[in-house]
CSV table of C-alpha atoms in Angstrom, one decimal:
chain,number,residue,atom,x,y,z
A,116,MET,CA,-4.8,-29.4,-5.1
A,117,LYS,CA,-1.6,-27.5,-5.9
A,118,ILE,CA,-0.5,-24.0,-5.3
A,119,LYS,CA,2.4,-22.2,-6.9
A,120,PHE,CA,3.7,-19.0,-5.3
A,121,LEU,CA,4.8,-16.8,-8.2
A,122,GLY,CA,5.8,-13.9,-6.0
A,123,THR,CA,6.3,-13.8,-2.2
A,124,ALA,CA,7.2,-10.3,-1.1
A,125,ALA,CA,5.4,-7.3,0.3
A,126,ALA,CA,4.9,-4.1,-1.7
A,127,GLU,CA,8.6,-3.0,-1.9
A,128,GLY,CA,9.9,-6.4,-2.9
A,129,ILE,CA,13.2,-7.9,-1.6
A,130,PRO,CA,15.6,-6.3,-2.3
A,131,ALA,CA,13.6,-3.1,-2.1
A,132,LEU,CA,14.2,-0.5,-4.8
A,133,PHE,CA,15.9,2.2,-2.7
A,134,CYS,CA,17.2,0.2,0.2
A,135,ASP,CA,20.6,-1.1,1.3
A,136,CYS,CA,19.7,-2.6,4.6
A,137,ALA,CA,21.4,-5.9,5.5
A,138,VAL,CA,18.5,-8.0,4.2
A,139,CYS,CA,18.5,-6.2,0.8
A,140,GLN,CA,22.2,-6.3,0.5
A,141,ASN,CA,22.2,-10.0,1.1
A,142,ALA,CA,19.5,-10.6,-1.5
A,143,ARG,CA,21.4,-8.7,-4.1
A,144,LYS,CA,24.6,-10.7,-3.3
A,145,VAL,CA,23.1,-14.2,-2.9
A,146,GLY,CA,20.2,-14.0,-5.3
A,147,GLY,CA,18.1,-17.2,-5.7
A,148,LYS,CA,15.4,-17.6,-3.1
A,149,GLU,CA,16.5,-14.4,-1.4
A,150,ILE,CA,15.0,-12.4,-4.3
A,151,LYS,CA,11.3,-12.0,-3.8
A,152,THR,CA,8.9,-10.2,-6.1
A,153,ARG,CA,5.4,-8.9,-5.3
A,154,SER,CA,3.0,-11.6,-4.0
A,155,GLN,CA,0.9,-13.6,-6.4
A,156,ALA,CA,-0.1,-17.3,-6.6
A,157,ILE,CA,-2.0,-19.7,-8.8
A,158,VAL,CA,-4.1,-22.7,-7.7
A,159,ASP,CA,-4.1,-25.7,-9.9
A,160,ASP,CA,-2.9,-23.6,-12.8
A,161,LYS,CA,-6.5,-22.2,-13.0
A,162,ILE,CA,-7.2,-19.6,-10.3
A,163,LEU,CA,-4.8,-16.7,-10.1
A,164,ILE,CA,-4.6,-14.9,-6.8
A,165,ASP,CA,-3.9,-11.2,-7.2
A,166,PHE,CA,-2.6,-9.3,-10.2
A,167,PRO,CA,0.4,-7.1,-9.1
A,168,ALA,CA,2.7,-5.1,-11.4
A,169,ASP,CA,5.1,-8.1,-11.2
A,170,THR,CA,2.6,-10.3,-13.1
A,171,TYR,CA,4.6,-9.7,-16.3
A,172,MET,CA,7.8,-10.8,-14.5
A,173,HIS,CA,6.0,-14.0,-13.4
A,174,ALA,CA,4.9,-14.7,-17.0
A,175,LEU,CA,8.5,-14.2,-18.2
A,176,TYR,CA,10.4,-16.1,-15.6
A,177,GLY,CA,7.9,-17.9,-13.3
A,178,GLY,CA,6.1,-20.2,-15.7
A,179,LEU,CA,2.8,-18.3,-15.5
A,180,ASP,CA,0.8,-19.0,-18.6
A,181,LEU,CA,-1.6,-16.0,-18.6
A,182,VAL,CA,-3.1,-16.9,-22.0
A,183,SER,CA,-4.8,-19.9,-20.4
A,184,VAL,CA,-5.9,-18.2,-17.2
A,185,ARG,CA,-9.6,-17.4,-17.0
A,186,HIS,CA,-10.1,-16.5,-13.4
A,187,CYS,CA,-8.4,-14.2,-10.9
A,188,ILE,CA,-9.4,-13.4,-7.3
A,189,ILE,CA,-8.1,-10.2,-5.8
A,190,THR,CA,-7.5,-9.7,-2.1
A,191,HIS,CA,-7.5,-5.9,-2.1
A,192,GLY,CA,-6.8,-2.8,-4.2
A,193,HIS,CA,-3.2,-1.9,-3.2
A,194,MET,CA,-0.9,-1.8,-6.2
A,195,ASP,CA,1.2,-4.8,-5.1
A,196,HIS,CA,-1.9,-6.9,-5.4
A,197,LEU,CA,-3.9,-5.1,-8.1
A,198,TYR,CA,-2.3,-3.4,-11.1
A,199,GLU,CA,-5.4,-2.9,-13.2
A,200,ARG,CA,-3.6,-1.1,-16.0
A,201,ASP,CA,-2.1,-4.4,-17.3
A,202,PHE,CA,-5.7,-5.7,-18.0
A,203,TRP,CA,-5.4,-3.5,-21.1
A,204,CYS,CA,-2.9,-6.0,-22.5
A,205,ARG,CA,-5.8,-8.4,-23.0
A,206,ASN,CA,-7.6,-6.1,-25.3
A,207,PRO,CA,-8.2,-7.1,-29.0
A,208,GLY,CA,-5.2,-6.2,-31.1
A,209,ILE,CA,-2.9,-6.4,-28.0
A,210,GLY,CA,-3.7,-9.9,-26.8
A,211,ASN,CA,-4.2,-12.2,-29.8
A,212,GLY,CA,-4.5,-15.8,-30.6
A,213,SER,CA,-5.9,-18.2,-27.9
A,214,VAL,CA,-7.4,-15.3,-25.9
A,215,ASP,CA,-9.6,-14.2,-28.9
A,216,GLY,CA,-13.3,-14.7,-27.9
A,217,THR,CA,-12.5,-15.5,-24.3
A,218,VAL,CA,-13.0,-13.5,-21.1
A,219,MET,CA,-11.0,-13.4,-17.9
A,220,ASP,CA,-13.3,-13.1,-14.8
A,221,VAL,CA,-11.8,-11.0,-12.0
A,222,TYR,CA,-13.4,-11.1,-8.6
A,223,MET,CA,-13.0,-8.3,-6.0
A,224,THR,CA,-14.9,-6.4,-3.3
A,225,GLU,CA,-16.9,-3.3,-4.2
A,226,ALA,CA,-14.3,-0.9,-2.7
A,227,THR,CA,-11.5,-2.5,-4.6
A,228,ARG,CA,-13.6,-2.5,-7.8
A,229,ASN,CA,-14.1,1.3,-7.3
A,230,ILE,CA,-10.3,1.6,-7.3
A,231,ALA,CA,-9.9,-0.4,-10.5
A,232,SER,CA,-12.9,1.1,-12.3
A,233,ALA,CA,-11.4,4.6,-13.0
A,234,TYR,CA,-9.0,2.9,-15.5
A,235,TYR,CA,-10.9,-0.2,-16.3
A,236,GLU,CA,-14.1,1.6,-17.5
A,237,LYS,CA,-12.2,3.7,-20.0
A,238,GLN,CA,-9.4,1.5,-21.2
A,239,VAL,CA,-10.2,-2.2,-20.9
A,240,ASP,CA,-12.4,-4.2,-23.3
A,241,LYS,CA,-15.3,-5.6,-21.2
A,242,ASP,CA,-15.5,-8.7,-23.5
A,243,ARG,CA,-11.9,-9.6,-22.5
A,244,VAL,CA,-11.8,-8.8,-18.8
A,245,ARG,CA,-14.9,-8.8,-16.6
A,246,LEU,CA,-15.0,-7.5,-13.1
A,247,ASN,CA,-17.2,-9.3,-10.6
A,248,THR,CA,-18.1,-7.9,-7.2
A,249,ILE,CA,-17.9,-10.2,-4.2
A,250,LYS,CA,-18.6,-9.8,-0.5
A,251,ALA,CA,-17.0,-11.2,2.6
A,252,TYR,CA,-18.6,-14.4,3.9
A,253,GLU,CA,-20.6,-14.9,0.7
A,254,PRO,CA,-19.3,-18.0,-1.2
A,255,PHE,CA,-19.1,-18.0,-5.0
A,256,GLU,CA,-18.3,-20.7,-7.5
A,257,ILE,CA,-15.4,-20.8,-10.1
A,258,GLU,CA,-15.9,-23.9,-12.2
A,259,ASP,CA,-15.9,-26.8,-9.6
A,260,TYR,CA,-14.2,-24.7,-7.0
A,261,ARG,CA,-16.0,-23.0,-4.1
A,262,ILE,CA,-14.5,-19.7,-2.9
A,263,ILE,CA,-15.3,-18.1,0.5
A,264,PRO,CA,-13.9,-14.5,1.1
A,265,LEU,CA,-13.2,-13.6,4.7
A,266,ARG,CA,-12.8,-10.0,6.0
A,267,ALA,CA,-9.1,-9.2,6.3
A,268,TYR,CA,-7.6,-6.9,9.0
A,269,HIS,CA,-5.9,-4.5,6.6
A,270,ASP,CA,-6.6,-1.1,5.0
A,271,PRO,CA,-10.4,-0.9,5.4
A,272,SER,CA,-10.8,1.5,2.5
A,273,THR,CA,-10.2,-1.4,0.1
A,274,GLU,CA,-12.6,-3.8,1.8
A,275,PRO,CA,-9.7,-6.4,1.9
A,276,VAL,CA,-10.5,-10.1,2.0
A,277,PHE,CA,-8.6,-13.4,2.2
A,278,TYR,CA,-9.8,-16.7,0.9
A,279,ILE,CA,-10.9,-20.2,1.7
A,280,ILE,CA,-10.7,-22.3,-1.5
A,281,GLU,CA,-12.4,-25.7,-1.7
A,282,HIS,CA,-12.0,-28.3,-4.5
A,283,GLY,CA,-13.5,-31.8,-4.0
A,284,GLU,CA,-12.3,-33.1,-0.7
A,285,LYS,CA,-9.4,-30.6,-0.4
A,286,THR,CA,-9.6,-27.2,1.3
A,287,MET,CA,-7.0,-24.4,1.7
A,288,LEU,CA,-6.8,-21.1,3.5
A,289,TYR,CA,-4.8,-18.3,1.8
A,290,ALA,CA,-4.5,-15.4,4.3
A,291,ASN,CA,-2.2,-12.7,3.1
A,292,ASP,CA,-2.4,-9.0,3.9
A,293,THR,CA,-4.3,-9.4,7.1
A,294,GLY,CA,-3.3,-9.0,10.8
A,295,TYR,CA,-4.5,-11.3,13.4
A,296,PHE,CA,-8.0,-12.4,12.4
A,297,PHE,CA,-11.1,-10.4,13.5
A,298,ASP,CA,-13.4,-12.0,16.0
A,299,GLU,CA,-16.1,-12.3,13.3
A,300,VAL,CA,-13.7,-14.3,11.2
A,301,TRP,CA,-12.9,-16.7,14.1
A,302,GLU,CA,-16.7,-17.0,14.7
A,303,TYR,CA,-17.2,-17.9,11.0
A,304,LEU,CA,-14.3,-20.4,11.1
A,305,SER,CA,-15.5,-22.0,14.3
A,306,LYS,CA,-18.8,-22.9,12.5
A,307,TYR,CA,-17.1,-23.9,9.3
A,308,GLU,CA,-17.4,-27.6,8.8
A,309,ARG,CA,-14.2,-28.5,6.9
A,310,GLN,CA,-10.6,-28.9,8.0
A,311,PHE,CA,-7.8,-27.2,6.1
A,312,ASP,CA,-5.4,-29.3,4.2
A,313,PHE,CA,-3.2,-26.3,3.5
A,314,VAL,CA,-2.8,-22.9,5.2
A,315,SER,CA,-0.7,-19.9,3.9
A,316,LEU,CA,-0.3,-17.0,6.4
A,317,ASP,CA,0.9,-13.5,6.0
A,318,CYS,CA,4.4,-13.1,7.5
A,319,THR,CA,5.3,-9.5,6.5
A,320,GLY,CA,6.9,-8.8,9.9
A,321,MET,CA,8.9,-12.0,9.9
A,322,MET,CA,10.9,-11.8,13.1
A,323,LEU,CA,9.2,-8.8,14.6
A,324,GLU,CA,7.5,-9.7,17.9
A,325,ASN,CA,3.8,-9.3,18.3
A,326,TYR,CA,3.4,-7.9,14.8
A,327,ARG,CA,-0.3,-8.3,14.3
A,328,HIS,CA,-1.9,-5.1,13.0
A,329,GLY,CA,-2.6,-5.1,9.2
A,330,HIS,CA,0.0,-7.8,8.7
A,331,MET,CA,1.5,-10.6,10.8
A,332,GLY,CA,4.9,-11.9,11.9
A,333,LEU,CA,6.1,-15.4,12.7
A,334,THR,CA,5.1,-15.5,16.3
A,335,VAL,CA,1.6,-14.2,15.5
A,336,ASP,CA,1.3,-16.8,12.7
A,337,ALA,CA,1.9,-19.4,15.4
A,338,GLU,CA,-0.9,-17.9,17.4
A,339,VAL,CA,-3.2,-18.2,14.4
A,340,VAL,CA,-2.3,-21.9,13.9
A,341,GLU,CA,-2.8,-22.7,17.5
A,342,LYS,CA,-6.3,-21.1,17.4
A,343,LEU,CA,-7.1,-23.0,14.2
A,344,ARG,CA,-6.1,-26.2,16.0
A,345,GLU,CA,-8.3,-25.3,19.0
A,346,ILE,CA,-11.4,-24.9,16.8
A,347,GLY,CA,-10.7,-28.0,14.8
A,348,ARG,CA,-9.7,-26.4,11.5
A,349,CYS,CA,-6.1,-27.7,11.6
A,350,ASP,CA,-4.4,-30.9,12.8
A,351,ASP,CA,-1.0,-32.5,12.4
A,352,ASN,CA,-1.7,-33.3,8.8
A,353,THR,CA,-2.3,-29.6,7.8
A,354,VAL,CA,0.5,-28.2,5.8
A,355,VAL,CA,1.4,-24.6,6.9
A,356,TYR,CA,3.5,-22.1,5.0
A,357,VAL,CA,4.3,-18.5,5.8
A,358,ASN,CA,4.3,-16.0,2.9
A,359,HIS,CA,4.4,-12.3,1.9
A,360,PHE,CA,7.7,-10.9,3.3
A,361,SER,CA,9.2,-7.5,3.9
A,362,HIS,CA,12.9,-6.7,4.2
A,363,ASN,CA,11.9,-4.8,7.4
A,364,GLY,CA,11.1,-8.2,9.0
A,365,LYS,CA,14.9,-8.4,9.8
A,366,ALA,CA,15.6,-11.8,8.4
A,367,THR,CA,17.0,-13.3,5.2
A,368,HIS,CA,15.1,-16.2,3.6
A,369,GLU,CA,17.6,-18.7,4.9
A,370,GLU,CA,17.4,-17.3,8.4
A,371,LEU,CA,13.6,-17.4,8.3
A,372,VAL,CA,13.5,-21.0,7.2
A,373,GLY,CA,15.4,-21.9,10.4
A,374,HIS,CA,13.1,-20.0,12.7
A,375,ALA,CA,9.9,-21.2,10.9
A,376,ALA,CA,11.0,-24.8,11.2
A,377,LYS,CA,10.7,-24.6,15.0
A,378,TYR,CA,7.0,-24.2,14.5
A,379,GLY,CA,6.8,-26.8,11.7
A,380,PHE,CA,6.1,-24.1,9.1
A,381,GLY,CA,7.4,-24.0,5.6
A,382,VAL,CA,8.6,-20.7,4.0
A,383,THR,CA,7.6,-19.7,0.5
A,384,TYR,CA,9.9,-18.4,-2.2
A,385,ASP,CA,9.3,-17.3,-5.7
A,386,GLY,CA,8.5,-20.4,-7.7
A,387,CYS,CA,7.6,-22.5,-4.6
A,388,GLU,CA,5.1,-25.2,-5.4
A,389,VAL,CA,3.1,-27.1,-2.8
A,390,GLU,CA,0.8,-30.1,-3.5
A,391,PHE,CA,-1.6,-31.4,-0.9
């Protein structure tokens, strides 16, 4: 399997629009991996994870071929993960050529679908974009992939989820926009019979100690990985990356790389690709 991280920031991006903190000033000066757009990823060039406003940026500069994408799984209904207005761009007469006669299936929980529906029902062609409702802990299939949503510790009004994605013998965990996992998630994972080859964890708080409510920081990520090891879902062969960063986490990309290396974690950046 392969995952490409198209965007790796929290809602405000790095640098944030209206901020001149040290992290944002550094990003504007240094550029490169210090610049982080709103979080989005794609698995095996087939399964898109989230649809933020920066999707257009990722298509322009990140190598995202949206014309060929037929499946998108949404974590929750916040605008940095779901910008449903851009689904209009797939309508006939707006999106032409290879998308003609095709549909993009988008998967989200009921509460997030309710957020999207106010615009979707009036403005988006249902033969071009189809919303599918999913529930936490109820697996579903996308081609030959098996997807399992898990309940995220985040804004409950959106029924947020994060995902296990299985393909053949490979299994990954993509856990953004969640604090330290709920007990019910740990119970599910303890009974889950596969080991993760790859794990991506929310690190919005970066260097903030004990940052675990709604999001996580590096030290809490380490707690999650330790627990995953205890229950047999990770071992020394599991590749772990941290992802989804805020300038309020008090670290530049370069600084975070050094701190994460102490735990054996990689640090994502826009355009980062990991094969496992």
